[in-house]
């Protein structure tokens, strides 16, 4: 195996024996093969589209397959193998339709012709299609940067799809970009162009998901979320999928089982449609990486709707369920929706009923719900605070949290920011400072949480609005600095989206991606002013200048 797609890549270079995330060598290889086959699906899909063959199954396959390969989403070799076989079937069904129409299919790369003849053949193939097959370091770096952006895009497209929202142009871009990564003659300039275009579609897919979420569940509003517990059996729901959230709340209603959010599901509390459930109690625990201790003390059943899974301890593994793109060998997987019917969560609900109530690990509240609609309602207050100097600077500290010791930087940075600054956050990065007593500025909390990582889109909407109010020509003239933390590939699409919106001088930490070659880093530094992080003291000076 060789994998360097996330921030925790071993030695800052890549995992080669086993993933720091817990991914086994065989799983990493199968994921490489799944990406390889997915590219083949896109190759044939582009031809099918030109010849008016229906491609909706291929669109769906591509975003599902890419999502399965996101960091710590799926560790289940069987499920990944089945997805590989499904990809070949989807691809070959398109070929058959083309042939039936009398279309001559041109000679295609092996991605689009390889067939899985046996388990041994799959294993053998999975070992020779990895990232390192691309010899040129810069081309490899750009191909992977683009692919990781697409993985993030796929995740957001899937959440929107689950709510009935699609954007065919996003799918078309995904196919085009995947096909481009199969080309052996592609140039650095072409790949840089596609990477920037990926940011444009990143904005589009986040806008689509924002529309899907808000039209389905209402606009997020200021909300105090309880972090204590009640004395009932309970289910902890993790990940990002709001459709799963809705169906679980409906199916647990009146059963005596409480529901708590975990990590990135916290923002579900901000949506009006979910507030009506009396048994939707609060948020339990912190960011994803603390789950080993927190799942132990939660005592109840746990449902993963997406990443981020830490391989579960045997002591609670039987209480862990997965659904959607997530999976873990030995954990019960809740099947997908069929024929427009909801998923059936009865097995986890029945299990939860037999388990003890959660052990309280903290008490109090956290405040959130500052997505664009809510912030724009406060716009006059915010603008006044900026004009009077009560707010001197906004710091966008969105993104992800992770295990690395160096991430204490973000707590210290937030803690040491002066009182006339406001943190704009989204994603699980917020757990580094959302429980600090940072106070407020004239009633505006000093940490404004917009929601999940995709709600970084909200932060961009707010920034664009402020640019308009202050009649500025350039988004970079605003008193906003960007100090972003990243972990996995959704953060990559958020970053590319911000670059597309013209945001400059983003600081990215705790370390720069291992998949960026020195030359690619130079391109990002020269054109966008991207930089890493320094010490808290240095960076406070820099960002507050
Ligand atoms: Fe975090 Fe995980 Fe949301 Fe990511 S829980 S790390 S960027 O999945 O998607 O912020
Ligand atoms: Fe390593 Fe991250 Fe890849 Fe897991 S996802 S194998 S931790 S680089």
mmCIF file of C-alpha atoms and ligand atoms in Angstrom, residues 240 263-264 288 307-308 399-400 427-428 453 487-488 490-491, ligand 1:
data_model
loop_
_atom_site.group_PDB
_atom_site.id
_atom_site.type_symbol
_atom_site.label_atom_id
_atom_site.label_comp_id
_atom_site.label_asym_id
_atom_site.label_seq_id
_atom_site.Cartn_x
_atom_site.Cartn_y
_atom_site.Cartn_z
ATOM 1 C CA UNK A 240 -22.721 14.048 8.242
ATOM 2 C CA UNK A 263 -18.776 15.180 16.270
ATOM 3 C CA UNK A 264 -19.862 16.540 12.848
ATOM 4 C CA UNK A 288 -14.098 12.138 15.936
ATOM 5 C CA UNK A 307 -16.540 9.015 8.180
ATOM 6 C CA UNK A 308 -14.765 9.466 10.615
ATOM 7 C CA UNK A 399 -11.922 22.534 8.836
ATOM 8 C CA UNK A 400 -11.110 19.369 10.703
ATOM 9 C CA UNK A 427 -16.409 21.406 10.525
ATOM 10 C CA UNK A 428 -15.055 19.427 13.447
ATOM 11 C CA UNK A 453 -17.409 21.287 7.029
ATOM 12 C CA UNK A 487 -7.537 16.297 7.937
ATOM 13 C CA UNK A 488 -9.263 14.542 5.079
ATOM 14 C CA UNK A 490 -13.563 17.132 2.226
ATOM 15 C CA UNK A 491 -11.213 19.791 3.505
HETATM 16 FE FE1 LIG B 1 -14.414 16.348 10.534
HETATM 17 FE FE2 LIG B 1 -14.208 13.810 9.747
HETATM 18 FE FE3 LIG B 1 -16.461 17.246 8.467
HETATM 19 FE FE4 LIG B 1 -14.194 15.622 7.829
HETATM 20 S S1 LIG B 1 -15.611 14.586 11.237
HETATM 21 S S2 LIG B 1 -12.836 15.391 9.553
HETATM 22 S S3 LIG B 1 -13.401 17.399 6.850
HETATM 23 O O1 LIG B 1 -15.027 13.982 8.156
HETATM 24 O O2 LIG B 1 -15.842 16.093 7.122
HETATM 25 O O3 LIG B 1 -15.048 17.991 9.608
#
